[in-house]
XYZ file of C-alpha atoms in Angstrom:
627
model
C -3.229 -32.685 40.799
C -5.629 -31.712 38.086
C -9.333 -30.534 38.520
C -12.260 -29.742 36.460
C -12.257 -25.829 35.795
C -15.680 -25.689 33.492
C -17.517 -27.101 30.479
C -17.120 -24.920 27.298
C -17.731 -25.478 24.030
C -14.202 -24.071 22.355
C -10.914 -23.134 23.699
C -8.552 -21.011 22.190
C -5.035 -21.721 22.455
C -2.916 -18.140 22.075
C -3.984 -14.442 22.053
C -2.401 -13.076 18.979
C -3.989 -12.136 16.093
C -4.930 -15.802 15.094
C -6.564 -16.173 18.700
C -8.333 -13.081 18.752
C -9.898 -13.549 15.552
C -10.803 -17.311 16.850
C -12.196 -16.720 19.959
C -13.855 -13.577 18.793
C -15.640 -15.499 15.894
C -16.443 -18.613 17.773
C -18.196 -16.115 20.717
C -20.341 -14.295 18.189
C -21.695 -17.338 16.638
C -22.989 -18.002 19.959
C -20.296 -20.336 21.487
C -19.444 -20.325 25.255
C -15.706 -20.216 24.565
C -12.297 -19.102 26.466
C -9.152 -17.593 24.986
C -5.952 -18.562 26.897
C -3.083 -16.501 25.966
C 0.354 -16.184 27.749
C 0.071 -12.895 28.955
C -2.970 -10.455 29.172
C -0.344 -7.487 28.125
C 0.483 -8.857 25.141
C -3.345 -9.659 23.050
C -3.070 -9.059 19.318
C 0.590 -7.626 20.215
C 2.685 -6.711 17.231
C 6.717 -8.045 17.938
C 7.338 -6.867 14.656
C 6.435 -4.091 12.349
C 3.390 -2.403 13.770
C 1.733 -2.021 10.766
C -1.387 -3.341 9.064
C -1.684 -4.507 4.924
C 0.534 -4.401 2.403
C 0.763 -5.441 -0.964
C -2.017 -8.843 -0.960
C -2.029 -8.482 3.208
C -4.434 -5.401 2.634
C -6.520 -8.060 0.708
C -6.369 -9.914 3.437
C -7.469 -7.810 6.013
C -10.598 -6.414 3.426
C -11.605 -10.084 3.726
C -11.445 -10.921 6.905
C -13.573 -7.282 7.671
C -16.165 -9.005 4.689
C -16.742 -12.229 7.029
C -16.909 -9.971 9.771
C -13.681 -10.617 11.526
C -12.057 -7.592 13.760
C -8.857 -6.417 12.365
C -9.793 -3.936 9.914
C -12.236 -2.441 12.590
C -9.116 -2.198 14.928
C -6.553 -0.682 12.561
C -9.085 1.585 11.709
C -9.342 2.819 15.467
C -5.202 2.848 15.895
C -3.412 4.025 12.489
C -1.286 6.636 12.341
C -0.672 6.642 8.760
C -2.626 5.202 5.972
C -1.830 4.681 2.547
C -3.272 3.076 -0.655
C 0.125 0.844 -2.239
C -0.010 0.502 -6.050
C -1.947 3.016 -7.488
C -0.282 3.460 -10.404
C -1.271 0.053 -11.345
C -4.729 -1.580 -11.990
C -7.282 -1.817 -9.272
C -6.572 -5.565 -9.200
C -3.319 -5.300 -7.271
C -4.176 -1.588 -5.167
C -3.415 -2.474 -1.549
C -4.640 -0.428 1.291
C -1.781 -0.093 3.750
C -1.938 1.612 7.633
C 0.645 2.020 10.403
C -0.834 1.278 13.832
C 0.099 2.714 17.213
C 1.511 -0.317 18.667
C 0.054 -0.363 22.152
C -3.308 1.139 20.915
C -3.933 -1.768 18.618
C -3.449 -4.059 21.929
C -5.606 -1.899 24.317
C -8.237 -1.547 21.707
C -8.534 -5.489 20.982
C -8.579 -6.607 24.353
C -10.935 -3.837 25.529
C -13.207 -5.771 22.671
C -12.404 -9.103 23.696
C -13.782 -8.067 26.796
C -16.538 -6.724 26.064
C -17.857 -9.776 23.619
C -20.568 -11.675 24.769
C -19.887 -15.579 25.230
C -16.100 -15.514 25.448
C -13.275 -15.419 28.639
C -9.780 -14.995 28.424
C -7.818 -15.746 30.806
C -3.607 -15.506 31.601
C -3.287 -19.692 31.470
C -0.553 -21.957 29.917
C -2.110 -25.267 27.890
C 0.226 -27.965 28.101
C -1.781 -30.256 26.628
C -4.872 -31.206 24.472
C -7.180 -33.854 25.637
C -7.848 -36.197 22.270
C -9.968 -39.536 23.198
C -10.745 -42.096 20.664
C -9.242 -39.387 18.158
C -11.552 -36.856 19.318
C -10.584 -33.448 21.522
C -12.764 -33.899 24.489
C -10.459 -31.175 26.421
C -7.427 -28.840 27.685
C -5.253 -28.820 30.798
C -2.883 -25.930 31.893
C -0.120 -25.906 33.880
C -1.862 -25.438 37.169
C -3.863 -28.319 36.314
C -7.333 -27.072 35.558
C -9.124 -29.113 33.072
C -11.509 -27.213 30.519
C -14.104 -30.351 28.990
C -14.709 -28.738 25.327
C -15.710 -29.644 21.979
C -13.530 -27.787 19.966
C -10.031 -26.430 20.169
C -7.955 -24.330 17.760
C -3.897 -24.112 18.020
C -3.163 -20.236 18.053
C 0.054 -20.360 19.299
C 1.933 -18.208 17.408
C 5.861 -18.499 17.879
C 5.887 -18.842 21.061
C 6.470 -22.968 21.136
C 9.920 -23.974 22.461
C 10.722 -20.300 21.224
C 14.431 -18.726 21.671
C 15.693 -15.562 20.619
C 18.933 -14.940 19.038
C 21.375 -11.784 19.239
C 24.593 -12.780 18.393
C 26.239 -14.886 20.748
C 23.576 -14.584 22.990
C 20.052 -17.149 23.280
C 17.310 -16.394 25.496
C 14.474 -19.096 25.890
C 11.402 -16.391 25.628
C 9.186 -15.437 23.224
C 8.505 -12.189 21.176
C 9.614 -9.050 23.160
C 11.453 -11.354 26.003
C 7.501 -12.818 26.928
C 7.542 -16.382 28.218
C 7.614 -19.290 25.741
C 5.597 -22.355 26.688
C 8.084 -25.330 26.957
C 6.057 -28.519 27.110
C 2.922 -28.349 24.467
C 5.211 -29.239 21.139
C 6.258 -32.378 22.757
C 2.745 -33.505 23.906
C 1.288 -32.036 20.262
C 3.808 -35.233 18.921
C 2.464 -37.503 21.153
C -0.829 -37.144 18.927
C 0.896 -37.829 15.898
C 1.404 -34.489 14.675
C 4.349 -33.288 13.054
C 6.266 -30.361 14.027
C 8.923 -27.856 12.198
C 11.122 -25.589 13.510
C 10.911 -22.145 11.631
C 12.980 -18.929 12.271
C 11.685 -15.445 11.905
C 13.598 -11.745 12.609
C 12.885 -8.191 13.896
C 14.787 -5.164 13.525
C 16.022 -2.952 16.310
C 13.931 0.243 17.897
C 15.530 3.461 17.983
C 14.639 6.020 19.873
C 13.346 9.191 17.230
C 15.191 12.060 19.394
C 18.509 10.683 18.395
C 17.679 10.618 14.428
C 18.486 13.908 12.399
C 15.179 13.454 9.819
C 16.966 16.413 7.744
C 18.949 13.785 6.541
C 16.001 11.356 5.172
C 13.030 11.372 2.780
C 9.725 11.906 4.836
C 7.081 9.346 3.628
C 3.412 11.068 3.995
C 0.196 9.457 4.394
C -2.897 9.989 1.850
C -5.319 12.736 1.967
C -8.221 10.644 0.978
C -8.437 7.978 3.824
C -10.233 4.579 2.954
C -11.048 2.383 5.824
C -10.137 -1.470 6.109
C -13.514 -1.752 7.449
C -16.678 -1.895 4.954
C -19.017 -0.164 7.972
C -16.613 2.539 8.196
C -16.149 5.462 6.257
C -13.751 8.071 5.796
C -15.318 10.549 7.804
C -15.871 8.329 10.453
C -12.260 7.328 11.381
C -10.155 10.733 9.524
C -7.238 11.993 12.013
C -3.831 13.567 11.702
C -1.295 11.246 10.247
C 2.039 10.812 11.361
C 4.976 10.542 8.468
C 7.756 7.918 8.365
C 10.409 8.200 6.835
C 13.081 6.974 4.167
C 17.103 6.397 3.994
C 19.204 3.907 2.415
C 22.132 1.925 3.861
C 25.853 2.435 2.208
C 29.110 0.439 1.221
C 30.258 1.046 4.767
C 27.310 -0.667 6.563
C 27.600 -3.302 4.246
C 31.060 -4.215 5.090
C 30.649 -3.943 8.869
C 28.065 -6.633 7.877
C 30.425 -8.903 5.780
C 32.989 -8.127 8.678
C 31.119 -9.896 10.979
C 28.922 -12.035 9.628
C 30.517 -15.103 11.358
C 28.966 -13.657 14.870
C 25.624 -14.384 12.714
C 23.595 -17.538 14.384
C 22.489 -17.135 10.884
C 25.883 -17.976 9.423
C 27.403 -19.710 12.137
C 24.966 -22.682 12.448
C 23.411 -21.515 15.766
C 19.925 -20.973 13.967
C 18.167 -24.372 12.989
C 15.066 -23.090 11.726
C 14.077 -21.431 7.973
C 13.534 -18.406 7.740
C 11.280 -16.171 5.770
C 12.463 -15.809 1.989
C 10.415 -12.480 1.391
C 11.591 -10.720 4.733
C 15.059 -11.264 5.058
C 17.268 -10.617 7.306
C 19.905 -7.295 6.396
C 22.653 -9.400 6.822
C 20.849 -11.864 4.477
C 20.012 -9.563 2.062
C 23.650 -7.954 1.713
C 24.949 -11.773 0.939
C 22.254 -12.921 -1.297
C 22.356 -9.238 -3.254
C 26.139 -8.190 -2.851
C 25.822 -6.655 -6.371
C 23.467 -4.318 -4.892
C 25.229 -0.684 -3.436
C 22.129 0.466 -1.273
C 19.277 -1.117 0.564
C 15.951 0.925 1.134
C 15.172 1.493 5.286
C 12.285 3.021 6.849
C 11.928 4.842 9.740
C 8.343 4.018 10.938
C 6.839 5.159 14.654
C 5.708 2.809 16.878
C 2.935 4.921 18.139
C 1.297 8.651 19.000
C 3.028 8.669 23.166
C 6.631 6.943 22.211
C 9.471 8.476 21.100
C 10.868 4.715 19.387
C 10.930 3.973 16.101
C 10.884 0.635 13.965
C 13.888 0.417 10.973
C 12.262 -1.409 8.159
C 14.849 -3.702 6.575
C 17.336 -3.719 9.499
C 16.351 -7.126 10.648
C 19.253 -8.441 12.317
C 20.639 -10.925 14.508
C 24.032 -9.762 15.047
C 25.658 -9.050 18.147
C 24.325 -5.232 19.813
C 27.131 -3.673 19.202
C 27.484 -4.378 15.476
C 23.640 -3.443 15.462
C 24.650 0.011 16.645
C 27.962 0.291 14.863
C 25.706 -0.797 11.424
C 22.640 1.993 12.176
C 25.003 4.494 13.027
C 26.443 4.310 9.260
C 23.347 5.197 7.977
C 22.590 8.819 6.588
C 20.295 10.549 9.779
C 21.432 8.205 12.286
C 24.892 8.826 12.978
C 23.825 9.460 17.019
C 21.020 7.312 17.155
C 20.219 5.004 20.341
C 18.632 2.126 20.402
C 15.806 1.509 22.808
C 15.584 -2.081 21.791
C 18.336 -4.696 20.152
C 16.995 -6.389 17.144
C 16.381 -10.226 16.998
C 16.083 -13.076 15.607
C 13.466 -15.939 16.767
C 13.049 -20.063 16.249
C 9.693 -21.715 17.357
C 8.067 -24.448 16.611
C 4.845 -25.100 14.535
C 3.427 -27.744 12.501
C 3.312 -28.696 8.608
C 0.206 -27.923 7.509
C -0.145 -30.973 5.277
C -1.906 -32.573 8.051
C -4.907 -30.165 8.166
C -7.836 -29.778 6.057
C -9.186 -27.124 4.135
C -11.623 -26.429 7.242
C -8.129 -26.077 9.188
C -9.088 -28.979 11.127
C -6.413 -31.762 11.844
C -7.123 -34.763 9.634
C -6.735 -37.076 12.129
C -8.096 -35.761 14.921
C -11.803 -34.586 15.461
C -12.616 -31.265 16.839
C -8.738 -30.070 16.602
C -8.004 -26.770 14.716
C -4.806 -24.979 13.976
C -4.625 -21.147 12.794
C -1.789 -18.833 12.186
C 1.661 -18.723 12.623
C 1.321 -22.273 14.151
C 0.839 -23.365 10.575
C 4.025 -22.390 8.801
C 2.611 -18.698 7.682
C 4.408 -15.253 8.502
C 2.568 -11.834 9.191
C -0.137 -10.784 11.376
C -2.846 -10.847 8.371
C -1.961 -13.843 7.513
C -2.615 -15.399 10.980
C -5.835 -13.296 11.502
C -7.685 -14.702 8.642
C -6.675 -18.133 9.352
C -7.548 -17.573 13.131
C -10.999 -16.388 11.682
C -11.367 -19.536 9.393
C -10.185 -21.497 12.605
C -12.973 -20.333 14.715
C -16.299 -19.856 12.536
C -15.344 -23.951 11.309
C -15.122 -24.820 15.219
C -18.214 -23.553 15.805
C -19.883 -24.768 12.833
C -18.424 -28.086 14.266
C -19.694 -27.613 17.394
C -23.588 -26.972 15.261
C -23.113 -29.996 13.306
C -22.921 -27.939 10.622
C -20.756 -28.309 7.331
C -17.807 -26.040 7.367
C -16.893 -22.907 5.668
C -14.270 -23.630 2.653
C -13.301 -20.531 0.857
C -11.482 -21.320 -2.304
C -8.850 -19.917 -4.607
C -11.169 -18.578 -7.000
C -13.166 -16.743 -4.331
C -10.925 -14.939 -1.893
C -7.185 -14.516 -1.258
C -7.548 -16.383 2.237
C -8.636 -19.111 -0.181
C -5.670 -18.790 -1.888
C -3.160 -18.927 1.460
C -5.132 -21.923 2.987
C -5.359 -24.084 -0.225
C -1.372 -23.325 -1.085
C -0.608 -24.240 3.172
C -2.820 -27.583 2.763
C -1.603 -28.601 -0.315
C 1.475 -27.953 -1.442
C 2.895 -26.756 2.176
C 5.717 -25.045 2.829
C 9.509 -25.387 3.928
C 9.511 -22.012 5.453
C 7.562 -19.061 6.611
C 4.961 -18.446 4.142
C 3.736 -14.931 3.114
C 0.803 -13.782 0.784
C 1.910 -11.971 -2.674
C -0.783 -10.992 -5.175
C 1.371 -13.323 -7.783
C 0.154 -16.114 -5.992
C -3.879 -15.305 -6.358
C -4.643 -16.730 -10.096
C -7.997 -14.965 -10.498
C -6.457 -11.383 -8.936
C -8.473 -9.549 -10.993
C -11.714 -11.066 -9.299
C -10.008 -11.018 -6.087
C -9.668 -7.450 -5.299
C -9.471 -5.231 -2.114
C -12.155 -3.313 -3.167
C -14.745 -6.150 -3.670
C -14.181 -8.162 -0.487
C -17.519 -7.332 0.931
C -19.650 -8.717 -2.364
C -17.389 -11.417 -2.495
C -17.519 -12.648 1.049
C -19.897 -10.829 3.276
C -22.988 -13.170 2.107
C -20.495 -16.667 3.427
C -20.102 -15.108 6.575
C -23.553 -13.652 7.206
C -24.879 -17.510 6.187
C -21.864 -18.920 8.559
C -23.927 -17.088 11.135
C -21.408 -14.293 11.559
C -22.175 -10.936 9.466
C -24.845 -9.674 11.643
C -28.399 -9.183 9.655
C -28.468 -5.106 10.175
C -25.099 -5.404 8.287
C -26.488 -7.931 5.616
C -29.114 -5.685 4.787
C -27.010 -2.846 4.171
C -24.572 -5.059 2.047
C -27.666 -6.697 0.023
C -28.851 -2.924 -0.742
C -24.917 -1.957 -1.739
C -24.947 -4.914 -4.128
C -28.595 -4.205 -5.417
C -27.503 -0.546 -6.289
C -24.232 -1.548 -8.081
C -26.505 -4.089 -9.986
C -29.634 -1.323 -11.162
C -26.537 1.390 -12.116
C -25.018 -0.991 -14.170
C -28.058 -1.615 -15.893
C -29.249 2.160 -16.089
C -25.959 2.859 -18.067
C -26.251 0.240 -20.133
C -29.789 1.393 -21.145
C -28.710 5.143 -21.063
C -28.202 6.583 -24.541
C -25.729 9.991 -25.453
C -26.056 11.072 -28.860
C -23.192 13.746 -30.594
C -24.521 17.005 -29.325
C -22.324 19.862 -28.792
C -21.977 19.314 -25.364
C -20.965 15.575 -25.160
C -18.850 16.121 -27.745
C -16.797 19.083 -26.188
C -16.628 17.072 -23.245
C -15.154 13.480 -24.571
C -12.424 16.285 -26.941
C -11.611 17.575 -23.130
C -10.307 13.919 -22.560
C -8.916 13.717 -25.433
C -10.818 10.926 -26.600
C -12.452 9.764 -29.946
C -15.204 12.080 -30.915
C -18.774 10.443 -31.062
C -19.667 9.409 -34.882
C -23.557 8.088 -33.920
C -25.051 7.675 -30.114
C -23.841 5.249 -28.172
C -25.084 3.724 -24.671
C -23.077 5.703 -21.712
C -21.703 1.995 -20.494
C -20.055 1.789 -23.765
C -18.418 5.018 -23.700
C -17.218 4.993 -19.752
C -15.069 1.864 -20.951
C -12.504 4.309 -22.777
C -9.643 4.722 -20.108
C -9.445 8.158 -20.480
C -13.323 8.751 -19.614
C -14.677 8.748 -16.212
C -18.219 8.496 -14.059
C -18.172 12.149 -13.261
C -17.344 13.343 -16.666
C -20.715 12.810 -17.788
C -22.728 14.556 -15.057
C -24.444 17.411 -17.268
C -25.437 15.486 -19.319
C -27.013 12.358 -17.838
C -30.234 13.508 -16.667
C -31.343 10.055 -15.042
C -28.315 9.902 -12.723
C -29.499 8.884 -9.146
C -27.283 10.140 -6.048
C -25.038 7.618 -5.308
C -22.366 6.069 -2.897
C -18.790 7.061 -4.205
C -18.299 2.751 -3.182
C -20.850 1.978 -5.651
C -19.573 4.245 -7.978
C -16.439 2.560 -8.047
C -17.829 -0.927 -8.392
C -19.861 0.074 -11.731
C -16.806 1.758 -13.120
C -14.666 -1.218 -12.779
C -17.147 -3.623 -13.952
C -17.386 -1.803 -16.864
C -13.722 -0.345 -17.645
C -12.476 -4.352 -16.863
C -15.156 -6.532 -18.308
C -13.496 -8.348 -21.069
C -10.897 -9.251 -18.421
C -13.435 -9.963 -15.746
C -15.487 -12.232 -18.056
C -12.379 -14.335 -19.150
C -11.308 -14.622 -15.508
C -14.842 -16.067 -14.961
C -14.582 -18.390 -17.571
C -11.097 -20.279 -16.122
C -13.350 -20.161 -12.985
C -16.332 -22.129 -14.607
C -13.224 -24.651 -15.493
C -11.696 -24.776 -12.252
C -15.212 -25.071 -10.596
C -15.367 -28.427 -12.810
C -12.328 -30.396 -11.192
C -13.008 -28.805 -7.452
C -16.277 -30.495 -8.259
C -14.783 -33.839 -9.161
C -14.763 -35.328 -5.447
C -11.977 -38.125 -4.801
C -13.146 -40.968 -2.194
C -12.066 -40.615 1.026
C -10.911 -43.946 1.155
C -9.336 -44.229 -2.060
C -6.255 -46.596 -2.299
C -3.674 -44.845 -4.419
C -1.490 -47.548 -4.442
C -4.409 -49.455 -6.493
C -4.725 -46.791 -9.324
C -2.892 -48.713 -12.485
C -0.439 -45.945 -13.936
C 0.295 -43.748 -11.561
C 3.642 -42.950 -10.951
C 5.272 -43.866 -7.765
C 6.254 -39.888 -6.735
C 2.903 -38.832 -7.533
C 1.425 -41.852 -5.452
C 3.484 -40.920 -2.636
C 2.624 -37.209 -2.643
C -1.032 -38.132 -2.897
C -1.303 -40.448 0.104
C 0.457 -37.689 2.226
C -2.404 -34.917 1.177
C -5.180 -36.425 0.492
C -6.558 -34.491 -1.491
C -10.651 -34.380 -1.626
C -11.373 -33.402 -4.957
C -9.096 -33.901 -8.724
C -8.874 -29.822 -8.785
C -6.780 -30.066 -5.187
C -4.403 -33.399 -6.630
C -3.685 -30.630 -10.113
C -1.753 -28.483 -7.353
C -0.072 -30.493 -5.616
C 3.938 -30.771 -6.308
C 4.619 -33.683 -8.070
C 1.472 -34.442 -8.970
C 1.875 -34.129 -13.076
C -1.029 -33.546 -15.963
C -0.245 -37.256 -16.801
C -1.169 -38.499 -13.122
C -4.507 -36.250 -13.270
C -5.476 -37.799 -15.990
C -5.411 -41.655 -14.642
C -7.183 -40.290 -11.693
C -9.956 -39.236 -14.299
C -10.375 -42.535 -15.807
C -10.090 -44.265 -12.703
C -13.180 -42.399 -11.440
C -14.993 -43.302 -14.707
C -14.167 -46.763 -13.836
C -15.630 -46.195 -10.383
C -18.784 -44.615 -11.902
C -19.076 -47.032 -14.105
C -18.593 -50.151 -11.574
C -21.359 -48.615 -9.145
C-alpha cells in the first residue's frame, strides 16, 4: 500500500557529503526540501580516511566554502590537525589539508542540518523515483510513503547493491557494516539509465595503545592555521593539534602480501568492480611497484575521545588474519590490535555521460545525480558535486537557468566537465594536473573567483557579499597604489633591497615593479612606504601574487579568451551527426553518445580529433549561412 506523505519541492536521495551539501543548498535558496539518508548516525560520515583536502581536494573544498556550501565551515569546527601541502612549490598548487575528528564532523553536520530552515531529514529508504512523461513528479520509500516533488538529486553514495569484501568473506552492507539499499539500481534501469559497478577500499583501524610511536616519525601540524572557510579566521577556529605519524612497510610485509595474494577478491576474481587507480589497494600497490623496497604509511587518529587510529596506505582486502600478520611487520606495530578489519567495497553508480553539465539527467526532467553516484571518489569530490546538484534543482524549481561552472573558472568545473564528457571507467579523483588554467585556479582565490556565482545563484548571503565586494575592492585600490607608488635610490631602500640580496636600484622605480623580484617581499618595504594603508594579511597576499605572477597570469588569461571562443560556439540540440559530410565514423559515434552543447565540449571529448572539430566548424558556417 502506498500513501501520500507531503508535497515538497526537492528530495534528496542519501546523507553523505553529496546529500548534505544538496539538501543544505536547495533549503537556503528557499526550497521546502527533505533529505532521506539510510541512517541518521551516519550524516556526512567518513568510512574512510577522516580527513579533509589534499593536494586539488583542498581546492575543492575552498570552492565549495566560495559558493557558500558547508564543508569548509565543518572541518573548520572538527580538525585536529591542519596543514598547508606544497609549500615549497608555487601558490598555484599549495593545498590546505586538515584531519577531522571523525564523529565530530558527523555531530556537527547534522546538528546544522537540523537547524536549517526549509529542510527535513528523515531515516527513509527510496526505492524508487517517480518520472512521468520524462519528468520526476516524485519518490516512494520502502514503507510506501509517496513524497510529490519537483526536483530530485541521486546522493547515494556507495551504498547501491553495496557488498564488502575481506577475504573470503562478503557481507551485503554498506560502509562501516550500514545497510545497503537493494532495490533502487534496478528501478534507476527501468528509466533508461545506465549503471556501473565500481570498487573502492579502506584500511584497517588500530587501536593507538598497542603502537610503540618511538618507533615512527611524528608528523606535526602548522603553527599558522588557515581556515577552509573564507568567514573564518585563524583566531577564530586555533586549537591544539594532534600529530600523526609516519613508518614504512618492509620486504617482509611485502612477501606475506605476495604469499597470499590469491585469498585477494582482488586477485581471485571475486571483485567485479574498478577500482580507484590513485588510491590503491597495498596489495595492489606491492604488484604494480614490486621494484619498490618500502611503501610510506601513516598513522592518523580518528578523533580527540578514541584511542583508534587510521593506517594510510594499508588498504586491504585480505583475509583478517593476514591484515594482522601484515601490520604487525611494520616498524611500531609489532603488538598492535586492530579495532576494525580493513575492506574492500563494490556498489553501484551510474556513467556520467548521461548527465549534463547542470548534473541533471539528459533524459529526464527534474532528475539530478551528485557524488559518488557519478563515478567520482573522495568526500570533496562528492560535496561539490552535491552542492552543484542542489543550487541547479532549485534554480529548476525557479525557472531559472542553471549554474555551469567551467574549466577555466573553478576546479569543480574542471571534475564536472571531465565526468560529463569524457567519463570515466573507474573511480575518479581530482589532481591539480588535470586543472589547465591552475595558476588561475588557486586555493587562495576561491572566494573572488566564485563567491559573486553563488551570491547571484541566490546562495552567498548579502552580509557576506558585501564583505567579499569590499575584500575585492581593497585588493583592486592596493594594486593600483603600488603601481603609482614611486622609491627612488636613497640610502635606506637601497640597504634594504642589498639585505635581500637583490639588484641595487640604478634610477626610481614604481614599488609594483620592484615587489616582482622573488627575493623581495610586501613587508620589506614598510619604512619606507609612507602611503601604506592597514591592511588584511588576505589582501596582502592577493596583491603580492598578482604582481610576483603576472606575466603567467596574463598568458593564462589569454588561452582563456580562446577557450571562451569555442565554449561560445553553441552546437544545436538537435543536430544530426550522422548528416555532417566528413566526419569520421568513431568521432560520430562518440558525439551522439555526449552530446555535447557547444564545439569547446566536442575538442575534449576522446575520440573526437582536431580534424572532426574542424568539419563541425564549417558545418555551422553552413548552418549560419542557410538561415
Amino acid at each position: 500500500m502506498t500513501y501520500i506523505a507531503d508535497t515538497i519541492d526537492i528530495a534528496v536521495i542519501g546523507g553523505g557529503h553529496a546529500g548534505c551539501e544538496a539538501a543544505l543548498a536547495a533549503a537556503r535558496m528557499g526550497k521546502k526540501t527533505i533529505m532521506f539518508t539510510m541512517s541518521l548516525d551516519s550524516v556526512a560520515m567518513m568510512p574512510c580516511n577522516p580527513n579533509v583536502g589534499g593536494t586539488s581536494k583542498g581546492h575543492l573544498v575552498r570552492e565549495i566554502d566560495a559558493l557558500g556550501g558547508e564543508m569548509g565551515k565543518n572541518i573548520d569546527k572538527t580538525y585536529i590537525q591542519s596543514r598547508m601541502l606544497n609549500t615549497a612549490k608555487g601558490p598555484a598548487v599549495h593545498s590546505l589539508r586538515a584531519q577531522a575528528d571523525k564523529k565530530k564532523y558527523t555531530e556537527e553536520m547534522k546538528k546544522v542540518l537540523e537547524n536549517t530552515q526549509n529542510l527535513a531529514i528523515k531515516q527513509q529508504e527510496i526505492v524508487e523515483v517517480l518520472v512521468e512523461d520524462n519528468k520526476v513528479i516524485g519518490v516512494i520509500t520502502n514503507r510506501g510513503a509517496i513524497y510529490n516533488c519537483k526536483a530530485v538529486v541521486l546522493a547515494s553514495g556507495t551504498y547501491l547493491k553495496s557488498r564488502c569484501l575481506t577475504g573470503e568473506n562478503i557481507e551485503y552492507t554498506g560502509p562501516n557494516g550500514l545497510k545497503t539499499s537493494t532495490v533502487l539500481s534496478e528501478q534507476l534501469k527501468e528509466l533508461g539509465i545506465e549503471i556501473r559497478r565500481f570498487k573502492t577500499g579502506t584500511p584497517a583501524r588500530v587501536d593507538a595503545r598497542t603502537i610503540d610511536f618511538s618507533k615512527m616519525e611524528p608528523q606535526h601540524g602548522d603553527q599558522n592555521i588557515v581556515p577552509f572557510s573564507f568567514e573564518n579566521t585563524e583566531e577564530k577556529i586555533k586549537r591544539d593539534q594532534h600529530p600523526c605519524y609516519l613508518t614504512y612497510t618492509n620486504e617482509r610485509t611485502h612477501q606475506i602480501i605476495r604469499d597470499n595474494l590469491h585469498r585477494s577478491p582482488l586477485y581471485s576474481g571475486v571483485i567485479e568492480g574498478t577500482g580507484p587507480r590513485y588510491c590503491p589497494s597495498i596489495e595492489d600497490k606491492v604488484v604494480r611497484f614490486a621494484d619498490k623496497d618500502r611503501h610510506q604509511v601513516f598513522l592518523e587518529p580518528e578523533g580527540e575521545d578514541t584511542t583508534e587510529m587510521y593506517v594510510q596506505g594499508m588498504s586491504s582486502s585480505l583475509p583478517e588474519e593476514v591484515q594482522l600478520e601484515m601490520l604487525r611487520s611494520l616498524p611500531g606495530m609489532e603488538k598492535v590490535e586492530v579495532m576494525r578489519t580493513g575492506y574492500a567495497i563494490e556498489y553501484d553508480c551510474v556513467n556520467p555521460l548521461q548527465l549534463k553539465h547542470s548534473l541533471e539527467f539528459k533524459h529526464i526532467d527534474g532528475f539530478f545525480s551528485g557524488g559518488q553516484m557519478n563515478g567520482s571518489s573522495g568526500y570533496e569530490e562528492a560535496a561539490c558535486q552535491g552542492l552543484i546538484a542542489g543550487i541547479n534543482a532549485a534554480l529548476k524549481v525557479e525557472g531559472r537557468e542553471p549554474l555551469i561552472i567551467d574549466r577555466s573558472e573553478g576546479y569543480i568545473g574542471v571534475l564536472i566537465d571531465d565526468l560529463v564528457t569524457k567519463g570515466t571507467k573507474e573511480p575518479y579523483r581530482m589532481m591539480t594536473s588535470r586543472a589547465e588554467y591552475r595558476l588561475l585556479l588557486r586555493q587562495d582565490n576561491a572566494d573572488l573567483r566564485l563567491t559573486e556565482k553563488g551570491y547571484k545563484a541566490g546562495l552567498v548571503p548579502e552580509e557576506r557579499y558585501n564583505i567579499f565586494v569590499a575584500k575585492r575592492q581593497a585588493i583592486d585600490e592596493e594594486l593600483e597604489r603600488l603601481k603609482n607608488t614611486y622609491v627612488g635610490t636613497s640610502e635606506k631602500v637601497q640597504a634594504i633591497i642589498a639585505a635581500k640580496e637583490s639588484t641595487p636600484l640604478r634610477s626610481g622605480i614604481a614599488l609594483s615593479e620592484l615587489l616582482k623580484r622573488p627575493e623581495l617581499s610586501y613587508n620589506d618595504f614598510k619604512e619606507v612606504d609612507e602611503t601604506r594603508p592597514e591592511l588584511p594579511a588576505e589582501v596582502i597576499e592577493q596583491a603580492m601574487i598578482e604582481l610576483k605572477y603576472e606575466g603567467y597570469i596574463s598568458r593564462q588569461l589569454k588561452q582563456v579568451e580562446q577557450f571562451k571562443k569555442l565554449e561560445k560556439r553553441l552546437l544545436p540540440e538537435d543536430i544530426n551527426y550522422d548528416e555532417v559530410y566528413s566526419l569520421r565514423l568513431e568521432a560520430v559515434q562518440k558525439l551522439k553518445e555526449v552530446r555535447p552543447v557547444s564545439i569547446g565540449q566536442a575538442s575534449r571529448i576522446s575520440g573526437v580529433s582536431p580534424a572532426d572539430i574542424s568539419v563541425l566548424l564549417v558545418y555551422l558556417e553552413q548552418q549560419k549561412n542557410r538561415n
